[in-house]
Short mmCIF file of C-alpha atoms and ligand atoms in Angstrom, two decimals:
data_model
loop_
_atom_site.label_atom_id
_atom_site.label_comp_id
_atom_site.label_asym_id
_atom_site.label_seq_id
_atom_site.Cartn_x
_atom_site.Cartn_y
_atom_site.Cartn_z
CA UNK A 1 108.63 115.00 116.60
CA UNK A 2 109.78 113.12 113.53
CA UNK A 3 109.43 116.01 111.03
CA UNK A 4 110.26 118.99 113.28
CA UNK A 5 111.09 122.09 111.19
CA UNK A 6 110.51 120.31 107.89
CA UNK A 7 108.49 121.93 105.11
CA UNK A 8 106.47 119.55 102.93
CA UNK A 9 104.29 119.80 99.83
CA UNK A 10 101.79 116.94 99.45
CA UNK A 11 99.83 116.75 96.21
CA UNK A 12 96.33 115.30 96.18
CA UNK A 13 96.16 115.97 99.92
CA UNK A 14 92.49 116.98 99.87
CA UNK A 15 91.47 113.31 99.94
CA UNK A 16 92.37 109.73 100.84
CA UNK A 17 96.00 108.83 101.46
CA UNK A 18 97.24 112.36 100.75
CA UNK A 19 94.94 113.82 103.41
CA UNK A 20 95.96 111.12 105.90
CA UNK A 21 99.62 111.86 105.18
CA UNK A 22 99.10 115.61 105.60
CA UNK A 23 97.44 115.07 108.98
CA UNK A 24 100.24 112.74 110.09
CA UNK A 25 102.94 115.17 108.92
CA UNK A 26 101.16 117.99 110.81
CA UNK A 27 101.25 115.96 114.03
CA UNK A 28 104.96 115.23 113.50
CA UNK A 29 105.87 118.94 113.35
CA UNK A 30 106.03 119.57 109.59
CA UNK A 31 104.72 122.72 107.94
CA UNK A 32 102.43 121.28 105.29
CA UNK A 33 101.26 122.58 101.92
CA UNK A 34 98.09 120.81 100.79
CA UNK A 35 98.26 121.06 96.98
CA UNK A 36 95.15 119.90 95.13
CA UNK A 37 92.45 120.92 92.66
CA UNK A 38 89.70 120.36 95.26
CA UNK A 39 89.60 123.69 97.08
CA UNK A 40 86.88 123.13 99.64
CA UNK A 41 88.12 119.72 100.72
CA UNK A 42 91.76 120.86 100.70
CA UNK A 43 91.04 123.91 102.87
CA UNK A 44 89.12 121.68 105.30
CA UNK A 45 92.15 119.38 105.71
CA UNK A 46 94.41 122.42 106.31
CA UNK A 47 91.93 123.81 108.87
CA UNK A 48 91.86 120.49 110.75
CA UNK A 49 95.65 120.40 110.94
CA UNK A 50 95.82 124.00 112.19
CA UNK A 51 93.06 123.38 114.78
CA UNK A 52 94.99 120.35 116.04
CA UNK A 53 98.03 122.60 116.69
CA UNK A 54 99.92 121.92 113.44
CA UNK A 55 100.75 124.28 110.57
CA UNK A 56 99.19 123.88 107.12
CA UNK A 57 98.08 125.94 104.14
CA UNK A 58 96.08 125.01 101.07
CA UNK A 59 97.29 125.90 97.56
CA UNK A 60 95.43 125.21 94.32
CA UNK A 61 97.42 123.00 91.97
CA UNK A 62 96.74 120.96 88.88
CA UNK A 63 99.83 118.72 88.79
CA UNK A 64 99.82 118.74 84.96
CA UNK A 65 100.41 122.52 84.94
CA UNK A 66 104.13 123.36 84.90
CA UNK A 67 103.59 127.06 85.64
CA UNK A 68 101.29 126.10 88.53
CA UNK A 69 104.08 123.99 90.01
CA UNK A 70 106.49 126.95 89.92
CA UNK A 71 103.90 129.12 91.70
CA UNK A 72 103.30 126.51 94.42
CA UNK A 73 107.01 125.96 95.10
CA UNK A 74 107.70 129.73 95.12
CA UNK A 75 104.73 130.36 97.45
CA UNK A 76 105.87 127.53 99.74
CA UNK A 77 109.31 129.10 100.08
CA UNK A 78 107.74 132.55 100.63
CA UNK A 79 105.40 131.18 103.30
CA UNK A 80 107.63 128.69 105.13
CA UNK A 81 111.19 129.64 104.05
CA UNK A 82 112.26 126.44 102.25
CA UNK A 83 111.18 123.06 100.85
CA UNK A 84 112.40 119.79 102.40
CA UNK A 85 109.84 117.19 101.32
CA UNK A 86 107.66 116.56 98.27
CA UNK A 87 105.06 113.79 98.26
CA UNK A 88 103.88 113.19 94.68
CA UNK A 89 100.56 111.59 95.61
CA UNK A 90 97.85 113.11 93.32
CA UNK A 91 96.36 110.59 90.95
CA UNK A 92 93.34 109.30 89.05
CA UNK A 93 92.14 105.73 88.83
CA UNK A 94 92.77 103.20 86.09
CA UNK A 95 89.23 101.87 86.44
CA UNK A 96 87.51 105.19 85.66
CA UNK A 97 86.14 103.54 82.50
CA UNK A 98 85.20 99.93 81.76
CA UNK A 99 86.65 100.17 78.24
CA UNK A 100 90.16 98.84 78.73
CA UNK A 101 91.15 100.12 75.28
CA UNK A 102 89.86 103.71 75.69
CA UNK A 103 92.57 106.04 74.32
CA UNK A 104 91.19 109.16 76.03
CA UNK A 105 91.75 107.55 79.44
CA UNK A 106 95.31 106.70 78.40
CA UNK A 107 96.02 110.41 77.84
CA UNK A 108 94.37 111.54 81.08
CA UNK A 109 96.03 108.96 83.30
CA UNK A 110 99.48 109.43 81.79
CA UNK A 111 99.19 113.23 82.14
CA UNK A 112 98.20 113.23 85.81
CA UNK A 113 99.84 110.08 87.19
CA UNK A 114 103.11 110.20 85.26
CA UNK A 115 103.81 113.65 83.73
CA UNK A 116 102.48 115.27 86.93
CA UNK A 117 105.11 113.42 88.95
CA UNK A 118 107.89 114.50 86.57
CA UNK A 119 106.79 118.17 86.69
CA UNK A 120 106.62 118.07 90.49
CA UNK A 121 110.01 116.43 90.74
CA UNK A 122 111.58 119.02 88.41
CA UNK A 123 110.12 121.96 90.35
CA UNK A 124 111.11 120.51 93.73
CA UNK A 125 114.62 119.41 92.69
CA UNK A 126 115.47 122.94 91.51
CA UNK A 127 114.47 124.29 94.92
CA UNK A 128 116.03 121.47 96.95
CA UNK A 129 119.35 121.88 95.13
CA UNK A 130 119.64 125.42 96.48
CA UNK A 131 118.35 124.24 99.85
CA UNK A 132 121.07 121.63 100.53
CA UNK A 133 118.92 118.55 99.90
CA UNK A 134 115.50 117.03 100.41
CA UNK A 135 113.32 113.94 100.24
CA UNK A 136 110.82 113.04 97.53
CA UNK A 137 108.29 110.25 98.01
CA UNK A 138 106.37 109.09 94.93
CA UNK A 139 103.08 107.19 95.08
CA UNK A 140 103.32 104.29 92.67
CA UNK A 141 101.20 101.17 93.27
CA UNK A 142 101.22 97.41 93.02
CA UNK A 143 99.98 98.36 89.52
CA UNK A 144 103.46 99.69 88.81
CA UNK A 145 104.87 96.19 89.30
CA UNK A 146 102.28 93.78 87.84
CA UNK A 147 99.38 93.93 85.37
CA UNK A 148 95.77 93.57 86.56
CA UNK A 149 92.67 92.39 84.75
CA UNK A 150 90.33 95.27 85.82
CA UNK A 151 92.76 98.17 85.43
CA UNK A 152 93.40 100.21 82.25
CA UNK A 153 96.99 99.67 81.11
CA UNK A 154 97.63 103.42 81.27
CA UNK A 155 97.49 103.08 85.06
CA UNK A 156 100.07 100.26 85.02
CA UNK A 157 102.22 102.21 82.56
CA UNK A 158 102.04 105.44 84.56
CA UNK A 159 102.75 103.75 87.90
CA UNK A 160 105.59 101.77 86.28
CA UNK A 161 106.98 105.08 85.02
CA UNK A 162 106.74 106.50 88.53
CA UNK A 163 108.65 103.50 89.88
CA UNK A 164 111.55 103.96 87.46
CA UNK A 165 111.49 107.79 87.56
CA UNK A 166 112.04 107.40 91.29
CA UNK A 167 115.27 105.55 90.61
CA UNK A 168 116.34 108.13 87.96
CA UNK A 169 115.78 110.91 90.48
CA UNK A 170 117.75 109.02 93.13
CA UNK A 171 120.79 108.45 90.92
CA UNK A 172 120.77 111.86 89.21
CA UNK A 173 120.32 114.03 92.30
CA UNK A 174 121.91 111.99 95.08
CA UNK A 175 124.91 114.30 94.65
CA UNK A 176 122.63 117.15 95.80
CA UNK A 177 121.60 115.17 98.92
CA UNK A 178 118.14 114.62 97.44
CA UNK A 179 116.64 111.21 98.23
CA UNK A 180 113.74 109.73 96.27
CA UNK A 181 111.74 106.59 97.02
CA UNK A 182 108.48 105.02 95.86
CA UNK A 183 105.54 103.64 97.83
CA UNK A 184 103.40 100.86 96.34
CA UNK A 185 99.99 100.59 98.03
CA UNK A 186 97.88 97.53 97.33
CA UNK A 187 94.13 97.15 97.88
CA UNK A 188 93.13 100.38 99.61
CA UNK A 189 89.82 102.25 100.04
CA UNK A 190 88.64 103.20 96.51
CA UNK A 191 89.83 106.41 94.89
CA UNK A 192 87.33 109.18 94.08
CA UNK A 193 87.67 108.23 90.41
CA UNK A 194 87.48 104.42 90.85
CA UNK A 195 84.95 102.53 88.73
CA UNK A 196 85.05 98.70 88.72
CA UNK A 197 87.65 98.55 91.50
CA UNK A 198 85.13 100.22 93.84
CA UNK A 199 82.55 97.47 93.18
CA UNK A 200 82.19 95.25 96.30
CA UNK A 201 82.02 92.08 94.18
CA UNK A 202 85.24 92.95 92.36
CA UNK A 203 86.90 93.97 95.63
CA UNK A 204 85.95 90.67 97.28
CA UNK A 205 87.71 88.85 94.41
CA UNK A 206 90.78 91.09 94.72
CA UNK A 207 90.92 90.42 98.47
CA UNK A 208 91.55 86.74 97.79
CA UNK A 209 95.01 87.73 96.51
CA UNK A 210 95.94 89.53 99.74
CA UNK A 211 97.75 87.26 102.26
CA UNK A 212 96.73 89.49 105.20
CA UNK A 213 93.10 89.00 104.12
CA UNK A 214 91.94 92.61 104.39
CA UNK A 215 92.34 95.89 102.55
CA UNK A 216 94.85 98.46 103.80
CA UNK A 217 93.97 101.67 105.62
CA UNK A 218 95.07 105.14 104.51
CA UNK A 219 97.00 105.64 107.77
CA UNK A 220 99.08 102.54 107.04
CA UNK A 221 100.28 104.19 103.82
CA UNK A 222 100.81 107.52 105.62
CA UNK A 223 103.08 105.75 108.14
CA UNK A 224 105.28 104.40 105.33
CA UNK A 225 105.42 107.79 103.59
CA UNK A 226 106.36 109.44 106.89
CA UNK A 227 109.29 107.07 107.38
CA UNK A 228 110.71 107.56 103.87
CA UNK A 229 110.19 111.34 104.01
CA UNK A 230 111.92 111.69 107.37
CA UNK A 231 115.61 111.69 108.28
CA UNK A 232 115.09 108.21 109.76
CA UNK A 233 115.47 107.01 106.14
CA UNK A 234 118.63 109.09 105.59
CA UNK A 235 120.53 106.30 103.75
CA UNK A 236 117.56 105.00 101.77
CA UNK A 237 117.14 106.23 98.20
CA UNK A 238 115.88 104.67 94.97
CA UNK A 239 114.01 102.08 97.03
CA UNK A 240 110.46 100.77 96.60
CA UNK A 241 108.31 99.99 99.61
CA UNK A 242 105.24 97.76 99.19
CA UNK A 243 102.31 98.54 101.49
CA UNK A 244 100.12 95.77 100.13
CA UNK A 245 99.36 93.17 102.81
CA UNK A 246 101.67 90.76 100.97
CA UNK A 247 99.91 90.97 97.55
CA UNK A 248 103.19 91.08 95.60
CA UNK A 249 104.70 88.25 97.67
CA UNK A 250 102.18 85.71 96.27
N1 NAD B 301 93.20 103.82 96.51
C1 NAD B 301 93.91 102.82 96.00
O1 NAD B 301 93.45 101.69 95.90
C2 NAD B 301 95.35 103.06 95.55
C3 NAD B 301 96.21 101.96 95.46
C4 NAD B 301 97.52 102.16 95.03
C5 NAD B 301 97.96 103.43 94.74
N2 NAD B 301 97.12 104.50 94.82
C6 NAD B 301 97.64 105.82 94.50
O2 NAD B 301 97.69 106.60 95.69
C7 NAD B 301 97.48 107.98 95.40
C8 NAD B 301 96.35 108.54 96.25
O3 NAD B 301 95.15 107.84 95.97
P1 NAD B 301 93.83 107.92 96.88
O4 NAD B 301 93.33 106.55 97.06
O5 NAD B 301 94.08 108.75 98.08
O6 NAD B 301 92.84 108.66 95.85
P2 NAD B 301 91.78 109.86 96.02
O7 NAD B 301 90.98 109.85 94.79
O8 NAD B 301 91.08 109.76 97.34
O9 NAD B 301 92.73 111.15 96.09
C9 NAD B 301 93.41 111.62 94.97
C10 NAD B 301 93.60 113.12 95.12
O10 NAD B 301 94.34 113.58 93.98
C11 NAD B 301 93.74 114.78 93.53
N3 NAD B 301 94.03 115.00 92.11
C12 NAD B 301 93.59 114.27 91.06
N4 NAD B 301 94.04 114.80 89.91
C13 NAD B 301 94.77 115.91 90.26
C14 NAD B 301 95.48 116.89 89.52
N5 NAD B 301 95.52 116.86 88.18
N6 NAD B 301 96.12 117.87 90.19
C15 NAD B 301 96.07 117.92 91.54
N7 NAD B 301 95.41 117.02 92.30
C16 NAD B 301 94.75 116.03 91.65
C17 NAD B 301 92.25 114.58 93.78
O11 NAD B 301 91.56 115.84 93.79
C18 NAD B 301 92.27 113.89 95.13
O12 NAD B 301 92.25 114.82 96.19
C19 NAD B 301 97.22 108.04 93.89
O13 NAD B 301 98.43 108.36 93.22
C20 NAD B 301 96.79 106.63 93.55
O14 NAD B 301 97.02 106.31 92.21
C21 NAD B 301 95.81 104.34 95.23
#
């Protein structure tokens, strides 16, 4: 198994790509902490993993809450003995409002999608330093590389921050054997908070920019996260991996 004996925290794992990643990690032998604000859905994902023979627990976490992060990391170590992997996946959409100049959305998106990743990284790095190393995988997006007409610029700014924070983490904590890489999904199933980008007409237009001619599946992102999280990627750090059907190659 590709993650035998590894302990992983995955944020936003009650839904979408985080849930797919948690299930995949469970099958590959990891002990998984599902960290999310959605209790019912998060517990259901943990139950599924346990029923399938894996090991998972749910913990409530709002990624913008620094004290909450400390509790989750401490509880993870109490429950499973250590922390090897953090997947900073929780996020909210940049199309939650149609007003591209809405300042309230700026604050919300930056808090969850950018500050949340910093707080998670800080909490995990402190633990991983005493643990002899670890692997952090950050969910950025194609929106962290290019601007888009239908997406609030807070989403581009936050995902761009995640891209470069990934490189800061890699260069600052490589000495502690901590690796950090970013994943950049393209057109995927809509997020829970998606507005315009969930509209079939808008999605059909967006599809025209995808060389593979289809949207991606959550398991295709989970596969990429699994690789970067695992020891198979032991000499890869500070890298960005596009899972976008070729969108950024056009
Ligand atoms: N779906 C896409 O098209 C797409 C494309 C590129 C990148 N992404 C990124 O991938 C990640 C996962 O997206 P998804 O499509 O699975 O979305 P989703 O909406 O299905 O899942 C997001 C999860 O994050 C959780 N979450 C939101 N705010 C939180 C907070 N403050 N604290 C803790 N948990 C919180 C939600 O409860 C949910 O379970 C996000 O970072 C997103 O920005 C998504």
